[in-house]
Amino acid sequence: METGFEKKLLCIGAGYVGGPTMAMIAYKCPQYKITVVDINHKRIAEWNSDNLPIYEPGLDEIVKTARGKNLFFSTDVDKGIKESDIIFVSVNTPTKTFGVGAGMAADLQYWEKTARHILQCAESPKIIVEKSTLPVKTALAMERILTSNNNKIHFEVLSNPEFLAEGTAINDLENPDRVLIGSQQTESGIKAGNELVEIYTNWVNKNRIITSDIWSSELSKLVSNAFLAQRISSINSISALCEKTDADITNVTKAVGFDSRIGMKFLNASIGFGGSCFKKDILNLVYLCRHYGLNEVADYWDSVVKINNFQKERFVINMLTTMFNTLVNKKICLLGFAFKANTGDTRESPAIYIAKRLIEEKAELVITDPKALKRARIDLQNIDANVKYVEDPYEAASGSYAIAIMTEWDIYKDLNYEKIYNSMIKPAFFFDGRNIVDHQKLFEIGFNVFPTGKPALTHF
């Protein structure tokens, strides 16, 4: 073993999970050598530069503290596998777009290639840790691949799902609600699980580390995300009813959320949830339930995704009908494109769907976002339409017929809306998809204001 390091940890996959997770372990555990590998040369070059491939508050400082000391980013996957004691697998597991389970099941091709790559290169026993979100029983497939050569190298597979929320990932890693470690309930499985427990106890209180069987660990990740998404869809379904009955979703939420059994979190009405996990994990759960013949359970969870789709479409229809049933050649400014504030990530962002639908209605779109414009260009690149991407929100809003808030960035709460109103075509419309601005104040400025789940304030 290389002098000075107690253990060598490898992470295969330098994305949103692998990069920050390993940076935090390196930051907290200078006694371990941490290497993050990826076949994407551009991404590794960015991890080694001053311009990291992902934006996450606090990440820059942590990477810069550890990089070059005990944290290394490389494209040499083979060398990494040979040298490491513990391998975290954090590769992409998107929803399948083809064949059996298309649109629901997880696409495990990258994950299986990684398992075979480990088998091919390993020369000593390894602990393999599933970090990617995977369907239940995937660890079993991993074990079968790793023991397929009947060689004498022993592999132990653990499940250690991530529970990171983008925008707060560094705090989630530093002060986790829980760390979940699943292992086979054999002597060697429990021993391997304890090695992972030992890593986390360098900074996480032991009473926050949960050990379980491997299948419960895999399922817990899917269920956690499904429950959070279900709360969002639940409150969004009620927001539609509030608009019809002139009730105010904020008042309803307050009354419901004050119940200590329910709580306030994840009860903000909005244009819907996005991100890489919620939809993917629920569809995974739906697919799993159908596979085991639990169709009623599958339908229940599928309805969470359906409400999310309904909420996005409802927002577009509301814009169309309000603006005199035509959006042709009308300039509309979208404030925000990331799926949530404090991240540049746009995966499954409601803004993508809404932008595409507005383009179908032949609107002229101007998109502004402090961190996600680069991703927005990629998301909408195949659309033959006149979409402009503008950094400055005042420039973006100038000359528009309507403004729609897509992302709850703090900067959008404090813009000079009087200045914006004066630069717009009248009547000026304001659609708040996140309920983050003072609607009464906007109305007094002159806007026709359409919040989510609240009565509209109009001058008509």
XYZ file of C-alpha atoms in Angstrom:
460
model
C 0.000 0.000 0.000
C 1.165 3.510 -0.827
C 2.894 5.151 2.136
C 0.917 7.530 4.232
C -2.571 6.309 3.295
C -4.589 3.862 5.417
C -7.004 2.978 2.600
C -7.409 3.607 -1.082
C -10.884 4.498 -2.254
C -11.955 4.699 -5.882
C -15.138 6.175 -7.330
C -16.132 5.241 -10.879
C -18.239 8.126 -12.220
C -17.445 11.825 -11.733
C -20.964 13.222 -11.892
C -23.315 14.978 -9.475
C -23.049 12.181 -6.898
C -19.520 10.814 -7.298
C -17.651 14.130 -7.417
C -19.122 15.865 -4.329
C -19.339 12.645 -2.248
C -15.702 11.721 -2.749
C -14.590 15.337 -2.288
C -16.294 15.342 1.140
C -14.721 12.004 2.155
C -11.288 13.302 1.082
C -11.870 16.567 2.958
C -12.890 14.780 6.154
C -10.435 11.857 5.919
C -6.890 12.985 4.963
C -5.683 9.478 5.910
C -7.384 7.956 2.819
C -6.352 8.314 -0.800
C -9.425 9.074 -2.917
C -9.418 8.781 -6.702
C -12.387 9.663 -8.910
C -12.271 8.225 -12.438
C -14.441 8.748 -15.488
C -14.099 7.910 -19.191
C -15.250 11.454 -20.008
C -11.907 13.285 -20.470
C -13.529 16.730 -20.620
C -15.290 16.211 -17.296
C -12.102 15.049 -15.560
C -10.213 18.048 -16.992
C -12.903 20.317 -15.489
C -12.611 18.622 -12.081
C -8.876 19.341 -12.255
C -9.444 22.999 -13.204
C -10.741 26.133 -11.462
C -14.046 25.739 -13.297
C -15.707 22.590 -11.883
C -18.233 20.763 -14.112
C -21.057 21.225 -11.598
C -22.215 24.167 -9.524
C -22.904 23.384 -5.893
C -22.512 25.978 -3.104
C -19.386 25.161 -1.030
C -18.047 22.506 -3.428
C -15.201 24.635 -4.855
C -13.597 25.193 -1.448
C -13.732 21.524 -0.472
C -12.266 20.330 -3.781
C -9.468 22.926 -3.687
C -8.547 21.975 -0.102
C -8.117 18.262 -0.855
C -7.223 18.090 -4.556
C -3.640 17.014 -5.207
C -3.172 15.990 -1.559
C -5.464 13.013 -1.105
C -8.101 13.705 -3.801
C -7.281 12.915 -7.424
C -9.315 12.997 -10.651
C -8.200 10.702 -13.479
C -9.284 8.938 -16.667
C -7.166 5.842 -15.892
C -9.964 3.523 -14.790
C -7.857 0.330 -15.027
C -5.137 1.650 -12.699
C -7.747 2.927 -10.258
C -9.451 -0.487 -10.058
C -6.129 -2.328 -9.568
C -4.936 -0.044 -6.762
C -8.110 0.458 -4.721
C -9.482 -1.388 -1.676
C -13.020 0.003 -1.877
C -14.758 0.946 -5.144
C -17.798 3.235 -5.208
C -19.852 2.773 -8.384
C -21.579 6.034 -9.275
C -22.375 5.714 -12.964
C -25.458 6.977 -14.762
C -28.601 4.811 -14.519
C -31.136 6.692 -16.671
C -34.639 5.469 -17.477
C -34.679 3.068 -20.438
C -35.779 4.608 -23.729
C -36.031 1.295 -25.593
C -37.220 -2.315 -25.352
C -38.819 -3.951 -22.323
C -39.648 -1.421 -19.615
C -39.024 1.572 -21.906
C -39.938 4.794 -20.111
C -39.960 3.119 -16.681
C -37.205 0.602 -15.950
C -33.635 1.705 -15.222
C -31.133 1.386 -18.057
C -28.343 -0.650 -16.474
C -25.975 -0.896 -19.451
C -23.333 1.506 -18.016
C -23.607 -0.087 -14.634
C -23.083 -3.619 -16.044
C -20.116 -2.477 -18.152
C -18.576 -1.102 -14.964
C -19.108 -4.405 -13.110
C -17.400 -6.301 -15.946
C -14.582 -3.739 -16.048
C -13.938 -4.258 -12.314
C -13.889 -8.033 -12.831
C -11.429 -7.682 -15.709
C -8.939 -5.420 -13.895
C -9.101 -6.477 -10.229
C -6.061 -8.357 -8.868
C -7.027 -8.342 -5.173
C -10.204 -8.532 -3.011
C -12.478 -5.466 -3.227
C -15.493 -4.019 -1.510
C -17.877 -2.696 -4.165
C -20.279 0.045 -3.065
C -23.432 0.871 -5.067
C -23.809 4.649 -5.027
C -26.038 4.961 -8.129
C -29.785 4.720 -7.552
C -30.644 1.226 -8.685
C -33.647 -1.083 -8.761
C -33.973 -3.587 -5.907
C -31.964 -6.793 -6.417
C -29.355 -5.076 -8.629
C -26.658 -5.989 -6.096
C -27.460 -9.620 -6.794
C -26.728 -9.117 -10.497
C -23.489 -7.318 -9.575
C -22.452 -10.269 -7.376
C -23.235 -12.770 -10.133
C -21.092 -10.861 -12.636
C -18.222 -10.531 -10.153
C -18.226 -14.249 -9.286
C -18.749 -15.403 -12.891
C -15.058 -16.177 -13.520
C -14.820 -18.544 -10.546
C -11.554 -16.805 -9.730
C -10.150 -16.600 -6.246
C -10.655 -12.858 -5.854
C -13.441 -12.139 -3.355
C -15.824 -9.244 -3.959
C -18.293 -8.005 -1.377
C -21.133 -5.794 -2.672
C -22.683 -3.095 -0.463
C -25.554 -0.666 -1.055
C -24.907 2.905 0.135
C -27.552 5.093 -1.545
C -27.049 8.852 -1.732
C -29.619 11.219 -0.258
C -28.292 14.479 -1.676
C -30.501 17.390 -2.613
C -28.988 19.601 -5.287
C -28.236 23.087 -4.057
C -27.593 21.747 -0.530
C -25.420 18.713 -1.382
C -22.379 19.839 0.633
C -24.428 20.343 3.796
C -26.263 17.053 3.110
C -22.887 15.276 2.937
C -21.433 17.037 5.972
C -24.549 16.765 8.188
C -26.620 13.897 6.771
C -30.036 12.968 8.215
C -28.819 9.391 7.896
C -26.206 7.279 6.149
C -27.643 3.979 4.956
C -25.389 0.953 4.447
C -26.863 -2.336 3.240
C -24.896 -5.576 3.126
C -25.461 -9.271 2.737
C -26.244 -10.640 6.193
C -23.263 -13.007 6.102
C -20.126 -12.771 8.227
C -18.083 -11.316 5.338
C -20.955 -9.035 4.267
C -21.377 -7.545 7.747
C -17.573 -7.146 8.058
C -17.487 -5.232 4.718
C -20.404 -3.068 5.880
C -18.475 -2.197 9.032
C -15.516 -1.009 6.935
C -17.834 1.526 5.303
C -19.294 2.482 8.701
C -15.711 3.175 9.847
C -15.186 5.647 6.951
C -18.337 7.634 7.735
C -17.703 7.746 11.513
C -14.774 10.079 10.751
C -17.385 12.869 10.743
C -20.902 11.399 11.081
C -22.376 10.531 14.478
C -22.766 6.757 14.755
C -26.449 7.026 15.684
C -27.092 8.496 12.219
C -25.573 5.485 10.444
C -28.159 2.814 9.667
C -27.058 -0.688 8.691
C -29.529 -3.063 7.075
C -29.859 -5.929 4.652
C -28.916 -4.979 1.109
C -32.421 -5.229 -0.380
C -34.001 -2.903 2.196
C -31.223 -0.399 1.557
C -31.810 -0.416 -2.210
C -35.594 -0.057 -1.787
C -35.302 2.698 0.856
C -33.739 5.070 -1.659
C -36.598 4.665 -4.146
C -39.227 4.963 -1.410
C -37.674 8.115 0.133
C -37.777 9.917 -3.205
C -41.270 8.611 -3.973
C -42.585 9.958 -0.643
C -41.029 13.400 -1.205
C -42.380 13.618 -4.764
C -45.794 12.436 -3.552
C -45.991 15.403 -1.131
C -45.270 17.827 -3.991
C -47.905 16.244 -6.237
C -50.395 16.170 -3.358
C -50.138 19.907 -2.698
C -50.058 20.685 -6.437
C -53.304 18.771 -6.958
C -54.899 20.950 -4.250
C -53.466 24.124 -5.852
C -55.646 23.418 -8.910
C -58.693 23.196 -6.648
C -57.715 26.429 -4.838
C -57.666 28.341 -8.130
C -61.189 27.133 -8.954
C -62.603 27.940 -5.504
C -60.725 31.207 -4.782
C -58.976 29.585 -1.813
C -55.320 30.472 -1.149
C -52.859 27.560 -1.247
C -50.512 29.364 1.172
C -53.229 29.474 3.830
C -54.164 25.837 3.196
C -50.515 24.753 3.382
C -50.002 26.639 6.644
C -53.040 25.018 8.252
C -52.017 21.540 7.062
C -48.280 21.952 7.702
C -48.771 23.083 11.314
C -49.932 19.550 12.069
C -46.779 18.076 13.622
C -47.529 14.711 12.002
C -47.354 16.315 8.551
C -44.921 19.254 8.780
C -44.210 22.082 6.329
C -41.457 20.576 4.175
C -42.129 19.789 0.504
C -45.548 21.452 0.632
C -44.851 24.428 -1.637
C -47.212 24.570 -4.606
C -45.281 25.067 -7.848
C -45.045 24.133 -11.509
C -43.948 20.663 -10.410
C -40.905 18.672 -9.396
C -37.848 18.012 -11.553
C -34.320 16.742 -11.075
C -32.608 13.507 -11.969
C -34.216 11.333 -9.260
C -37.875 11.830 -8.456
C -39.510 10.833 -11.722
C -36.915 8.169 -12.489
C -37.181 6.552 -9.053
C -40.993 6.573 -8.983
C -41.138 4.969 -12.437
C -38.620 2.397 -11.221
C -40.914 1.670 -8.266
C -43.933 1.433 -10.602
C -42.067 -0.992 -12.870
C -41.005 -3.104 -9.895
C -44.570 -3.280 -8.547
C -45.948 -4.284 -11.955
C -43.210 -6.952 -12.248
C -44.458 -8.518 -9.007
C -48.127 -8.207 -10.045
C -48.913 -5.374 -7.611
C -50.863 -3.327 -10.140
C -52.891 -1.272 -7.618
C -49.687 -0.221 -5.862
C -48.120 0.611 -9.239
C -51.149 2.742 -10.231
C -50.971 4.636 -6.941
C -47.347 5.690 -7.431
C -47.841 6.295 -11.159
C -50.488 8.904 -10.269
C -47.768 11.006 -8.548
C -46.024 11.412 -11.922
C -49.340 12.030 -13.700
C -50.207 14.911 -11.333
C -46.747 16.370 -11.969
C -47.368 16.308 -15.733
C -50.854 17.767 -15.216
C -49.411 20.672 -13.198
C -46.977 21.649 -15.979
C -49.633 21.442 -18.690
C -52.088 23.400 -16.521
C -49.557 26.220 -16.227
C -49.210 26.452 -20.021
C -52.973 26.332 -20.636
C -53.465 29.060 -18.037
C -50.960 31.283 -19.873
C -52.615 30.617 -23.221
C -56.210 31.260 -22.126
C -55.291 34.321 -20.062
C -53.364 35.948 -22.897
C -56.419 36.005 -25.192
C -55.981 32.419 -26.509
C -52.966 33.168 -28.668
C -49.237 33.337 -27.973
C -48.161 33.687 -31.616
C -45.121 36.003 -31.921
C -45.543 37.124 -28.305
C -42.273 37.493 -26.443
C -42.376 35.592 -23.134
C -39.570 35.801 -20.586
C -38.835 32.729 -18.434
C -37.109 33.675 -15.175
C -35.070 30.576 -14.385
C -34.532 27.262 -16.137
C -32.809 25.037 -13.537
C -35.181 22.556 -11.878
C -34.548 24.271 -8.535
C -32.530 27.169 -7.102
C -28.786 26.968 -6.330
C -27.953 24.451 -9.036
C -27.147 24.584 -12.728
C -28.865 21.219 -13.250
C -31.856 21.173 -15.601
C -32.577 17.436 -15.715
C -36.365 16.903 -15.859
C -36.850 20.605 -15.129
C -40.498 21.662 -15.553
C -39.093 24.624 -17.526
C -38.091 22.283 -20.380
C -41.656 21.045 -20.881
C -43.146 24.532 -20.498
C -40.619 26.065 -22.930
C -41.359 23.399 -25.554
C -45.113 23.870 -25.223
C -44.804 27.667 -25.508
C -42.675 27.201 -28.633
C -45.410 24.920 -30.067
C -47.777 27.860 -29.568
C -45.291 29.938 -31.632
C -44.306 32.226 -28.758
C -40.901 33.931 -28.831
C -38.986 32.799 -25.772
C -36.273 34.579 -23.842
C -34.679 32.500 -21.096
C -32.590 33.836 -18.234
C -30.945 31.916 -15.367
C -27.849 32.675 -13.256
C -26.356 29.159 -13.628
C -28.298 27.048 -16.134
C -28.171 28.870 -19.499
C -25.508 26.520 -20.885
C -27.688 23.501 -20.047
C -30.810 25.257 -21.361
C -29.194 25.632 -24.801
C -28.466 21.898 -24.856
C -31.979 20.949 -23.671
C -33.645 23.013 -26.413
C -31.033 22.598 -29.156
C -33.202 20.380 -31.393
C -36.071 22.839 -31.470
C -36.403 24.904 -34.601
C -37.417 28.122 -32.905
C -36.255 31.576 -32.050
C -35.144 31.150 -28.426
C -32.820 33.718 -26.879
C -30.632 33.120 -23.831
C -29.854 36.273 -21.864
C -27.859 36.576 -18.609
C -29.368 39.899 -17.494
C -33.010 39.506 -16.301
C -33.840 43.156 -17.099
C -32.640 42.793 -20.683
C -34.470 39.446 -20.966
C -37.788 40.913 -19.772
C -37.647 44.082 -21.880
C -40.294 44.135 -24.622
C -42.045 40.993 -23.381
C -45.789 40.395 -23.066
C -45.404 38.107 -20.062
C -42.982 36.957 -17.384
C -43.091 33.465 -15.919
C -41.047 32.392 -12.897
C -39.713 28.874 -13.401
C -37.058 28.656 -10.673
C -37.117 30.020 -7.111
C -33.774 31.856 -7.300
C -33.505 34.507 -4.547
C -32.496 37.160 -7.106
C -35.981 36.992 -8.648
C -37.585 38.010 -5.341
C -35.785 41.356 -5.308
C -35.782 42.533 -8.933
C -36.970 46.061 -9.670
C -40.332 45.000 -11.096
C -41.446 48.597 -11.650
C -38.532 49.024 -14.048
C -39.421 45.707 -15.726
C -43.121 46.625 -15.998
C -42.248 49.910 -17.715
C -40.211 48.031 -20.340
C -42.981 45.530 -21.214
C -45.865 45.420 -23.700
C -49.201 46.195 -22.019
C -51.298 44.593 -20.640
C -48.346 42.985 -18.834
C -48.818 39.460 -17.462
C -46.967 37.835 -14.580
C -47.177 34.072 -13.940
C -45.500 32.979 -10.717
C -44.795 29.265 -10.979
C -43.069 29.271 -7.575
C -45.053 31.809 -5.510
C -41.919 33.697 -4.462
C -42.792 37.360 -5.175
C -45.160 39.840 -3.533
C -48.234 39.459 -5.757
C -50.132 42.433 -4.314
C -47.164 44.721 -4.923
C -46.905 43.501 -8.545
C -50.618 44.125 -9.020
C -50.238 47.679 -7.692
C -47.379 48.283 -10.151
C -49.799 47.357 -12.954
C -49.206 43.653 -13.669
C -51.989 41.130 -14.144
C -50.757 38.530 -11.679
C -51.406 34.779 -11.831
C -49.942 32.925 -8.846
C -50.079 29.145 -8.365
C -52.993 27.989 -6.218
C -54.262 31.505 -5.414
C -56.852 33.854 -6.883
C -55.539 35.904 -9.819
C -55.101 39.675 -9.403
C -56.178 41.331 -12.650
C -57.054 44.794 -13.915
C -59.601 43.426 -16.396
